[in-house]
Amino acid sequence: MKAVRYNGPFDVSVEDVPDARIEQTTDAVVRITTTNICGSDLHMYEGRTSMEVGRVLGHENMGVVEEVGPGVQHVQVGDRVSVPFNIGCGSCRHCQSGWSSFCTRTNPTEGMDGAAYGFANMGPYDGGQAELLRVPFADFNLLELPAGDEHEHDFTMLSDIFPTGWHGVTLSGFVPGDRVVVYGGGPVGLMAAHSAMIRGATEVFVVDQQADRLRLADSIGAHPIDFSQGDPVEQLMEATKGAGADRGVEAVGYQAHDHSGQEHPELVLDNLVSSVRSTGGIGVVGVYVPEDPGAADEGAKEGRISWQYGQFFTKGQTMGTGQAPVKRYNRQLRDLIVTGRATPSFIVSHELPLTEAVAGYDHFDKREDGWTKVLLHP
Amino acid sequence: MKAVRYNGPFDVSVEDVPDARIEQTTDAVVRITTTNICGSDLHMYEGRTSMEVGRVLGHENMGVVEEVGPGVQHVQVGDRVSVPFNIGCGSCRHCQSGWSSFCTRTNPTEGMDGAAYGFANMGPYDGGQAELLRVPFADFNLLELPAGDEHEHDFTMLSDIFPTGWHGVTLSGFVPGDRVVVYGGGPVGLMAAHSAMIRGATEVFVVDQQADRLRLADSIGAHPIDFSQGDPVEQLMEATKGAGADRGVEAVGYQAHDHSGQEHPELVLDNLVSSVRSTGGIGVVGVYVPEDPGAADEGAKEGRISWQYGQFFTKGQTMGTGQAPVKRYNRQLRDLIVTGRATPSFIVSHELPLTEAVAGYDHFDKREDGWTKVLLHP
Amino acid sequence: MKAVRYNGPFDVSVEDVPDARIEQTTDAVVRITTTNICGSDLHMYEGRTSMEVGRVLGHENMGVVEEVGPGVQHVQVGDRVSVPFNIGCGSCRHCQSGWSSFCTRTNPTEGMDGAAYGFANMGPYDGGQAELLRVPFADFNLLELPAGDEHEHDFTMLSDIFPTGWHGVTLSGFVPGDRVVVYGGGPVGLMAAHSAMIRGATEVFVVDQQADRLRLADSIGAHPIDFSQGDPVEQLMEATKGAGADRGVEAVGYQAHDHSGQEHPELVLDNLVSSVRSTGGIGVVGVYVPEDPGAADEGAKEGRISWQYGQFFTKGQTMGTGQAPVKRYNRQLRDLIVTGRATPSFIVSHELPLTEAVAGYDHFDKREDGWTKVLLHP
Amino acid sequence: MKAVRYNGPFDVSVEDVPDARIEQTTDAVVRITTTNICGSDLHMYEGRTSMEVGRVLGHENMGVVEEVGPGVQHVQVGDRVSVPFNIGCGSCRHCQSGWSSFCTRTNPTEGMDGAAYGFANMGPYDGGQAELLRVPFADFNLLELPAGDEHEHDFTMLSDIFPTGWHGVTLSGFVPGDRVVVYGGGPVGLMAAHSAMIRGATEVFVVDQQADRLRLADSIGAHPIDFSQGDPVEQLMEATKGAGADRGVEAVGYQAHDHSGQEHPELVLDNLVSSVRSTGGIGVVGVYVPEDPGAADEGAKEGRISWQYGQFFTKGQTMGTGQAPVKRYNRQLRDLIVTGRATPSFIVSHELPLTEAVAGYDHFDKREDGWTKVLLHP
């Protein structure tokens, strides 16, 4: 089958690889109809992870079930499904309490809980930027979608970024009526903003400097803040008469940079602490890593971030972090799409055949204007 | 009246000062029967805050109502009361949603929510290490106690440290059946351990190096970990067969130090991240400050702590912080004392007349063996 | 001053009565700008309560502060305010934990917690269908509104029905993505539907038989179910392919009647149990009473309702009940109105001068087509 | 194998039946070491259900894994396990959100969610009062226990009654510091009382009239209330100076009877509403049924209970109901047993070989003094 192979920093290619196949009794194989390039793929693409050369990338996958193992009881061949990026076993303590993103069994990496497809440090699983994908524990992991091809562009957001943005809002301690600030107007940040609007935010601010992202924020009823035009905290305070936000979402991660392009991993955390009122909360879904040899700062190389913790404590804020447990949300989000109340496809800018994935990575990584989200069709 | 006056670093004295009196219609004056020296008094005593010379110290207060203003409707002269260390207005957004520790009205300090008696940066209110104390918004703030003098040593923990330890457990996301590790075996840490036991922890570990504190931890059914005997994380992992804790409580604060006495403000946070399992939570009630000019480290001088944030994110942990809203808990804790299910007085080591407060501060500050908690009686 | 006086069943009049005035130090007097007739006023109007002859009616009040007592510290003369229908003391256990609707101090009625203006069994307080209203514990109870007269028709819903509808959704255990059925398309039911939509319901169904109400439900994006056209449970099941609702809201109360007009106090509860899936929840804000001498059924006379409890248990459903604690929600709802995300004024059908209140009661009580909500202006 | 067979009302026998065996790839077979007679077995034994003649009884099971199907990935032959009484599929919406007691797939009965072993209306599964038990979806359902035979008498409570009592406390909305009243001092009621004590109740009252049960309540620190000595609500109010309880647990069910032995299905619900303060909560784990042809009352025959609903609403109480999702609690409860903080075996009165099950049913059903809980060993 055709698949997107990681060859090294800034080097991917579409290659012929052996077909994905049933390996355990509880596996399924899914024929991919749509698979997206994710912002976190770029951490790998840019060589800022320990991704192995030769792995197939792609953790935002959907398609149709092609084959099931003999231990699969519910999923059936022909089912249209969304594949959550987390691979849960369904029976460990975390999976059973709604934390499939921290499954204690599926990732053999020492000291790491949680597995994913085509992802550095998250187990040996190949990704779905390919024609076929092997899905372990298929009954537990797969989400059934209505048959046909309706809502394909919306449903394809169910595997990762829509639940991830939604989770960021949840981690912030959001309640309806709250005012929310989202740092980062990339796909995840825009999904967080969309989620907060759907869930009854009084108002939502999205901080970024890319014009295309700020336009999209505006298009869903959020207020764009362009940090290239001045301190975003000051802009927020001015817009809110000094009140700031009740909740903040971090959708940037450890490669945060200032207007000049200089990386400052503490920058967004500091701004969040200043933006959010006392007793407010911060949800962090932008990725931070325990080791980052490519970091400029000595502390950051070993995962240390020197942020305004004293202020955080003094304001009595809370913080929730980590990868989203997709399964906790994807049923409801699917239903919101079906009834037209959620339309996450608003971020899609490009659709390419899988064979043009290389160009897709290149344009998206350069954050070229208008390349907000790329879908691939095998 | 007699009162404990702050004169500067390592210098307090018992002086005659003007009697506390009704200043606003909603005030009461309380005749103090017991007032304690708190670990956070030591931050001020040691000159590590901006405490004004001449202020009366003391925020752990209880006594009998001596006088009430004309706007007080419920509290009556003669009521025996506990005085929460937080001063809430009772009508701002935070007070009304259970966050009296972050009252937006009672602290005139720019950018600071929350007021307290005799406390740096927390408003102009004198403390209760004195014969009389003025209590603003008496109907809202005071907790009624059973008349008489029963449980005096237990009830005196209701103004601060018992609710603070309890809050630390709550902030950690604790649910019954969890295993808890508490860093810091001082009064607040021991109250957190006591709270976790009362609330159904599977087991509780307390990390300290002072023998008297570790003995007290053992006396309430917790497992002491002596960090002078080796890495506390390793000790915890050995005791739990590698599972670590579900929840952690930080009861140390910004003056954390290693076995040699060297300050390392990031030390306890790092240990907590390593001690707690993925998706677990950390409650921080040890105090961190936005500015600490006396810190050794450049970042710490401005409130920055360079801790293992990448690991924190990767493990999907949560963190809650800040001063406890005493009123949210003190009724229930009072009732637990009355029925004998809580006995926070187990930490009391010394009772002194108010006139011997100077010696009390000196011994307690030196962490002399056996000086775990000092009560003062005016 | 002019005020609406209760004279007996189906008999109210606008009379000159003594001006409302400061009685306790913590009172304020509010000059009413808008006051509404509520569906629960009709229980009194129809003589189905023990309302005393001579009392002034009206618990949905807003206006401008005219005078404050000497114990009022924050509210100021000239403030534009919404007056929650519940009268809380601000310092009892319930008020302090967010349950101002069950204040243990303000209602002297034996065995009843919670007070209100102009309401049977809820204390001796006169209502606000008048020029002036006395507001006890003004600092605690009053909600500040932006000065001026903008949003008057929306803000007037903040005193009762918008928070009550919102509370019904909360009591049901609603989470975003849930499907909701609301029984009763009167003002409270429509507010519940509006609330559920704002908070991210997948879809909302409103059950009633009055055409005007069903049109309004449709106008806010909910699906109307006309129970005069057939069993509402069957209609719901058909519309949801047998899945039913995740959550239900009861917005009818003890005077529930079938299509023929016959009272069946168990009817709506039975329908809710059948409409909601197993493990789902039901929020009850329609009023049920401990004694109803006017009831047709013997049990109902003493507050007993014989409903399908066995099914309720077998489905593992939950139920929350009772009058809404307005203060827990009104700040956020005010802010949602200010940013245009909530527009509860959509239900207003009539505005009358206070002097025409008698006609207002008459038309509204007869549920005349188009009389969905009546505002009175003194 | 030997097994306890249901032959009809008051008629069970120990018979030779075909061995339990693997039927689906994801099944396991467990060799039973201990299986208990449950109070809910008595509903069936007494002929008050539609239990089929010939079925094997027993849903409180533990043992050692004898065999696993090819789709079982984690459970291994030789594992010592507790078998939750609920049979969940692990992949439906309810199982995945912590509601394995309402699995939408495993019970083929029309309109019923949730399956169990050897239980009327809960699917075709044989029970475990036998030498061997077939366990569907073994990876999802089985809880691993420490190898050996330690804590056998405590661990055997993990399959049903300890989690069920714990769930009753949870459904009541309990928070630490609450005062709890439990109606029903049978095994489930005593487990609820034990749970509330472990979780930090201020005090716990247990209402029953059997001396052995009241003695056991006293032995775990709860206060017994003997309803044969007078109205239990009055006794509670006297003991609490009129305050009543914060939370109530229903552990009796539809066969509730008064002191004379007369069934009154509304009796316990009425007492709970009166016993619990306004805004308090009630957790119902005593079983109520949608149809009870053997009931004395017409309404009760079709599952209607005519209880004091008006008072329930007026007090703003909440109610949670239904069978416990054992898996949500059994890991933590197991760990509390291992550390000695929970000792549910205190209720065990008799141990019998499986072959003497008939006598066990007979004595237990007659509530003979001292027959509080019977364990069977195959």
mmCIF file of C-alpha atoms in Angstrom, chain A residues 53-171:
data_model
loop_
_atom_site.group_PDB
_atom_site.id
_atom_site.type_symbol
_atom_site.label_atom_id
_atom_site.label_comp_id
_atom_site.label_asym_id
_atom_site.label_seq_id
_atom_site.Cartn_x
_atom_site.Cartn_y
_atom_site.Cartn_z
ATOM 1 C CA VAL A 53 13.287 6.787 10.392
ATOM 2 C CA GLY A 54 11.004 4.543 8.352
ATOM 3 C CA ARG A 55 7.832 4.921 10.438
ATOM 4 C CA VAL A 56 4.566 5.765 8.726
ATOM 5 C CA LEU A 57 3.116 9.066 9.970
ATOM 6 C CA GLY A 58 -0.488 10.076 10.563
ATOM 7 C CA HIS A 59 -2.715 9.956 13.638
ATOM 8 C CA GLU A 60 -5.829 11.794 12.354
ATOM 9 C CA ASN A 61 -7.599 8.997 10.578
ATOM 10 C CA MET A 62 -11.002 7.902 9.386
ATOM 11 C CA GLY A 63 -12.286 5.325 6.984
ATOM 12 C CA VAL A 64 -14.188 2.096 6.495
ATOM 13 C CA VAL A 65 -13.538 -1.191 8.277
ATOM 14 C CA GLU A 66 -11.905 -3.641 5.887
ATOM 15 C CA GLU A 67 -11.293 -6.637 8.135
ATOM 16 C CA VAL A 68 -11.706 -7.632 11.777
ATOM 17 C CA GLY A 69 -9.957 -10.178 13.973
ATOM 18 C CA PRO A 70 -11.778 -13.088 15.620
ATOM 19 C CA GLY A 71 -11.866 -11.338 19.011
ATOM 20 C CA VAL A 72 -13.767 -8.349 17.634
ATOM 21 C CA GLN A 73 -17.412 -8.624 18.732
ATOM 22 C CA HIS A 74 -19.136 -5.394 17.728
ATOM 23 C CA VAL A 75 -17.332 -3.561 14.955
ATOM 24 C CA GLN A 76 -18.215 -4.965 11.553
ATOM 25 C CA VAL A 77 -16.662 -4.966 8.128
ATOM 26 C CA GLY A 78 -18.107 -2.032 6.221
ATOM 27 C CA ASP A 79 -18.640 0.212 9.215
ATOM 28 C CA ARG A 80 -17.638 3.809 8.626
ATOM 29 C CA VAL A 81 -15.485 4.824 11.548
ATOM 30 C CA SER A 82 -13.411 7.568 13.111
ATOM 31 C CA VAL A 83 -10.117 6.369 14.627
ATOM 32 C CA PRO A 84 -9.127 8.246 17.799
ATOM 33 C CA PHE A 85 -5.429 9.052 17.766
ATOM 34 C CA ASN A 86 -5.004 7.393 21.185
ATOM 35 C CA ILE A 87 -4.673 3.620 21.245
ATOM 36 C CA GLY A 88 -6.311 2.290 24.404
ATOM 37 C CA CYS A 89 -6.493 -1.298 25.607
ATOM 38 C CA GLY A 90 -9.950 -0.738 27.098
ATOM 39 C CA SER A 91 -9.264 -2.631 30.272
ATOM 40 C CA CYS A 92 -6.513 -0.896 32.241
ATOM 41 C CA ARG A 93 -7.287 1.478 35.049
ATOM 42 C CA HIS A 94 -6.884 4.587 32.909
ATOM 43 C CA CYS A 95 -8.899 3.357 29.934
ATOM 44 C CA GLN A 96 -11.693 2.345 32.256
ATOM 45 C CA SER A 97 -11.896 5.713 33.930
ATOM 46 C CA GLY A 98 -12.021 7.786 30.760
ATOM 47 C CA TRP A 99 -8.284 8.324 30.274
ATOM 48 C CA SER A 100 -7.598 6.335 27.099
ATOM 49 C CA SER A 101 -4.890 8.901 26.301
ATOM 50 C CA PHE A 102 -2.854 7.455 29.154
ATOM 51 C CA CYS A 103 -3.413 3.737 28.629
ATOM 52 C CA THR A 104 -0.949 1.896 30.816
ATOM 53 C CA ARG A 105 -0.616 -1.089 28.495
ATOM 54 C CA THR A 106 -0.366 -0.131 24.859
ATOM 55 C CA ASN A 107 2.843 1.907 24.986
ATOM 56 C CA PRO A 108 5.921 -0.197 25.756
ATOM 57 C CA THR A 109 8.116 2.918 26.139
ATOM 58 C CA GLU A 110 9.562 2.990 29.661
ATOM 59 C CA GLY A 111 7.812 5.501 31.879
ATOM 60 C CA MET A 112 5.320 6.633 29.242
ATOM 61 C CA ASP A 113 1.584 5.996 29.459
ATOM 62 C CA GLY A 114 -0.480 6.418 26.296
ATOM 63 C CA ALA A 115 0.011 5.242 22.733
ATOM 64 C CA ALA A 116 -0.756 6.730 19.318
ATOM 65 C CA TYR A 117 -0.404 5.973 15.615
ATOM 66 C CA GLY A 118 2.744 7.226 13.905
ATOM 67 C CA PHE A 119 3.916 9.279 16.850
ATOM 68 C CA ALA A 120 7.305 9.665 18.536
ATOM 69 C CA ASN A 121 7.641 7.907 21.905
ATOM 70 C CA MET A 122 4.078 6.626 21.764
ATOM 71 C CA GLY A 123 4.620 3.042 20.789
ATOM 72 C CA PRO A 124 5.529 1.088 17.662
ATOM 73 C CA TYR A 125 2.288 1.722 15.783
ATOM 74 C CA ASP A 126 2.363 2.873 12.179
ATOM 75 C CA GLY A 127 0.283 5.879 11.186
ATOM 76 C CA GLY A 128 -2.671 6.243 8.894
ATOM 77 C CA GLN A 129 -1.341 8.543 6.187
ATOM 78 C CA ALA A 130 -1.667 5.421 4.120
ATOM 79 C CA GLU A 131 -4.254 3.320 2.378
ATOM 80 C CA LEU A 132 -4.761 0.955 5.300
ATOM 81 C CA LEU A 133 -4.370 1.222 9.071
ATOM 82 C CA ARG A 134 -4.176 -1.471 11.717
ATOM 83 C CA VAL A 135 -6.335 -0.556 14.725
ATOM 84 C CA PRO A 136 -5.725 -2.503 17.958
ATOM 85 C CA PHE A 137 -8.629 -3.202 20.333
ATOM 86 C CA ALA A 138 -11.038 -2.206 17.629
ATOM 87 C CA ASP A 139 -14.233 -2.602 19.662
ATOM 88 C CA PHE A 140 -12.930 -0.226 22.259
ATOM 89 C CA ASN A 141 -11.239 2.300 20.016
ATOM 90 C CA LEU A 142 -13.373 2.801 16.934
ATOM 91 C CA LEU A 143 -16.245 5.274 16.799
ATOM 92 C CA GLU A 144 -19.072 4.410 14.473
ATOM 93 C CA LEU A 145 -20.147 7.090 11.996
ATOM 94 C CA PRO A 146 -23.303 7.287 9.886
ATOM 95 C CA ALA A 147 -22.798 5.347 6.664
ATOM 96 C CA GLY A 148 -22.121 7.247 3.461
ATOM 97 C CA ASP A 149 -19.880 10.202 2.908
ATOM 98 C CA GLU A 150 -21.791 13.050 4.455
ATOM 99 C CA HIS A 151 -19.901 15.360 6.830
ATOM 100 C CA GLU A 152 -16.573 13.795 5.808
ATOM 101 C CA HIS A 153 -14.719 17.091 6.342
ATOM 102 C CA ASP A 154 -16.254 17.588 9.758
ATOM 103 C CA PHE A 155 -15.981 13.994 10.928
ATOM 104 C CA THR A 156 -12.300 13.913 10.040
ATOM 105 C CA MET A 157 -11.731 16.381 12.899
ATOM 106 C CA LEU A 158 -13.055 13.819 15.395
ATOM 107 C CA SER A 159 -9.880 11.747 15.528
ATOM 108 C CA ASP A 160 -7.822 14.429 17.235
ATOM 109 C CA ILE A 161 -8.118 18.177 16.977
ATOM 110 C CA PHE A 162 -11.783 18.771 17.709
ATOM 111 C CA PRO A 163 -11.674 16.597 20.865
ATOM 112 C CA THR A 164 -8.279 18.098 21.704
ATOM 113 C CA GLY A 165 -9.580 21.663 21.504
ATOM 114 C CA TRP A 166 -12.668 20.633 23.438
ATOM 115 C CA HIS A 167 -10.461 18.963 26.068
ATOM 116 C CA GLY A 168 -8.416 22.136 26.421
ATOM 117 C CA VAL A 169 -11.599 23.969 27.309
ATOM 118 C CA THR A 170 -12.550 21.237 29.776
ATOM 119 C CA LEU A 171 -9.099 21.231 31.402
#
